[in-house]
Protein backbone atom coordinates (compact mmCIF):
# COMPACT_ATOMS: atom_id res chain seq x y z
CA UNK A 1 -30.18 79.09 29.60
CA UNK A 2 -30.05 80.33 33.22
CA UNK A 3 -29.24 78.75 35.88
CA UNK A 4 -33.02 79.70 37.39
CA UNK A 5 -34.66 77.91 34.68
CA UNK A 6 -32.19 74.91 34.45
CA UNK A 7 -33.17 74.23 38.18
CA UNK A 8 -36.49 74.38 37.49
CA UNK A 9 -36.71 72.01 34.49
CA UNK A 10 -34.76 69.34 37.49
CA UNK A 11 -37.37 66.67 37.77
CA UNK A 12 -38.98 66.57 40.48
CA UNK A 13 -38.67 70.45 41.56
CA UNK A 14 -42.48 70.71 40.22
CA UNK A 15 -43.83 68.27 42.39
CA UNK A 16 -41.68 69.73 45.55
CA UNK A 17 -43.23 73.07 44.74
CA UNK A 18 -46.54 72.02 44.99
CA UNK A 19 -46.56 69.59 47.82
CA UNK A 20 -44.78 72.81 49.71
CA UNK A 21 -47.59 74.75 48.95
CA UNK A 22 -50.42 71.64 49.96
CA UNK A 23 -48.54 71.24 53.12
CA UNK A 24 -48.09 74.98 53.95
CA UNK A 25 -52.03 75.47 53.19
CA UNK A 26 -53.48 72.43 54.92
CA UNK A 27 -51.56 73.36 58.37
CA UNK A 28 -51.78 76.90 57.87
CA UNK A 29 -55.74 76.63 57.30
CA UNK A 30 -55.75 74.31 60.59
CA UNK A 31 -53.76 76.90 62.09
CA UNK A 32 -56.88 79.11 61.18
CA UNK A 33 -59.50 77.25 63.27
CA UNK A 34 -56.68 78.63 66.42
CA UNK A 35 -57.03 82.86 65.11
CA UNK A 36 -58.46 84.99 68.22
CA UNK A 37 -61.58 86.58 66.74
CA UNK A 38 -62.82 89.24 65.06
CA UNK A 39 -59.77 89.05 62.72
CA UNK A 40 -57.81 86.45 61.62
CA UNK A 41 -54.18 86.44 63.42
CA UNK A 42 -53.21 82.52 64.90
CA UNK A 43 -51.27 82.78 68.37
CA UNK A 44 -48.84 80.13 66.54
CA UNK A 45 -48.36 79.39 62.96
CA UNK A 46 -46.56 76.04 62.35
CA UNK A 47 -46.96 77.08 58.12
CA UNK A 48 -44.00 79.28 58.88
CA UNK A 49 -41.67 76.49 60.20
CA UNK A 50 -42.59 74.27 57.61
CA UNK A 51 -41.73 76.83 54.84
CA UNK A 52 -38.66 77.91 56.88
CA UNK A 53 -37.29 74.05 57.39
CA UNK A 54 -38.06 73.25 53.53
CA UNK A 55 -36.42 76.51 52.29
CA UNK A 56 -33.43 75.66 54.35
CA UNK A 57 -33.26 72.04 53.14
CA UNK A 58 -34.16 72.35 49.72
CA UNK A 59 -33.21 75.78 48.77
CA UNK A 60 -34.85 78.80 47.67
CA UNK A 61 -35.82 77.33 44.33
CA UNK A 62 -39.36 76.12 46.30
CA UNK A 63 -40.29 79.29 47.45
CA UNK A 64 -43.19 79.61 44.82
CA UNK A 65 -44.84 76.94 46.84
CA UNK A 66 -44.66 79.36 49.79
CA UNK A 67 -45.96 81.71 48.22
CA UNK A 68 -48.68 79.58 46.66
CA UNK A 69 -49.37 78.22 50.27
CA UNK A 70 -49.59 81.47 51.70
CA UNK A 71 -51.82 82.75 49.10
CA UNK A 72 -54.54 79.97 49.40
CA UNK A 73 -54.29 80.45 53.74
CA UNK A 74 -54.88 84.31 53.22
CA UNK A 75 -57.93 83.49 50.82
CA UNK A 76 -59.28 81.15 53.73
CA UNK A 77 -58.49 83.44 56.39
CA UNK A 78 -60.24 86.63 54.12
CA UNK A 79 -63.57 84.47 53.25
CA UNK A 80 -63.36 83.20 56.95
CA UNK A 81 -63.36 86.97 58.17
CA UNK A 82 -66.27 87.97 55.53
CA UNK A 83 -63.43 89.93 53.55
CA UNK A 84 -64.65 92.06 50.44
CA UNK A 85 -64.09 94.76 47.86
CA UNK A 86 -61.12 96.57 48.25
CA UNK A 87 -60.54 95.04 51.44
CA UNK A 88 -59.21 92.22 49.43
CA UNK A 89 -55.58 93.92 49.01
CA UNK A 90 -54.24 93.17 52.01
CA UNK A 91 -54.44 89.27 52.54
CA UNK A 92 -53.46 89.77 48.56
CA UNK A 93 -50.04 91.60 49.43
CA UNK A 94 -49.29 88.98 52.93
CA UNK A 95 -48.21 85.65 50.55
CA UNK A 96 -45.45 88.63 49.47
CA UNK A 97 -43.93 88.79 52.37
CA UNK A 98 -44.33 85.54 53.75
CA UNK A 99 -41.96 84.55 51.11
């Protein structure tokens, strides 16, 4: 077994994950209502600090709940914007790099 799914299987790494990725999506979509308009770029983004301190703390194991986190902002921020078609692959490829 490796040691990536070992630290998975530790109990409690599930529930870390996902209230990572709540936390990251509820301040990041609040973070929205601040985004200069037409598009959808916040002056400050507090999701970032929050993924940051938890990473740094906890340990890369939780970075699917970044990425999760990230991924439900940027599908906020696209519908927000009136995002469609193709247009799509963009906020798609941003949860990438935010983790």
């Amino acid at each position: 077994m490796s040691l990536e799914k070992s630290a998975l299987r530790t109990p409690g790494v599930l529930a870390q994950i996902l209230f990572l990725a709540a936390a990251y999506g509820v301040v990041g979509a609040l973070a929205l209502q601040l985004a200069v308009p037409p598009g959808y770029a916040a002056p400050i983004f507090p999701s970032a600090g929050i993924a940051l301190a938890a990473l740094l703390i906890f340990g890369p194991r939780l970075w699917p709940g970044v990425w999760l986190g990230s991924l439900v902002v940027q599908i906020l921020a696209g519908l927000q914007a009136g995002v469609s078609g193709m247009d799509w692959l963009g906020p798609m490829i941003v949860p990438l790099g935010a983790t």
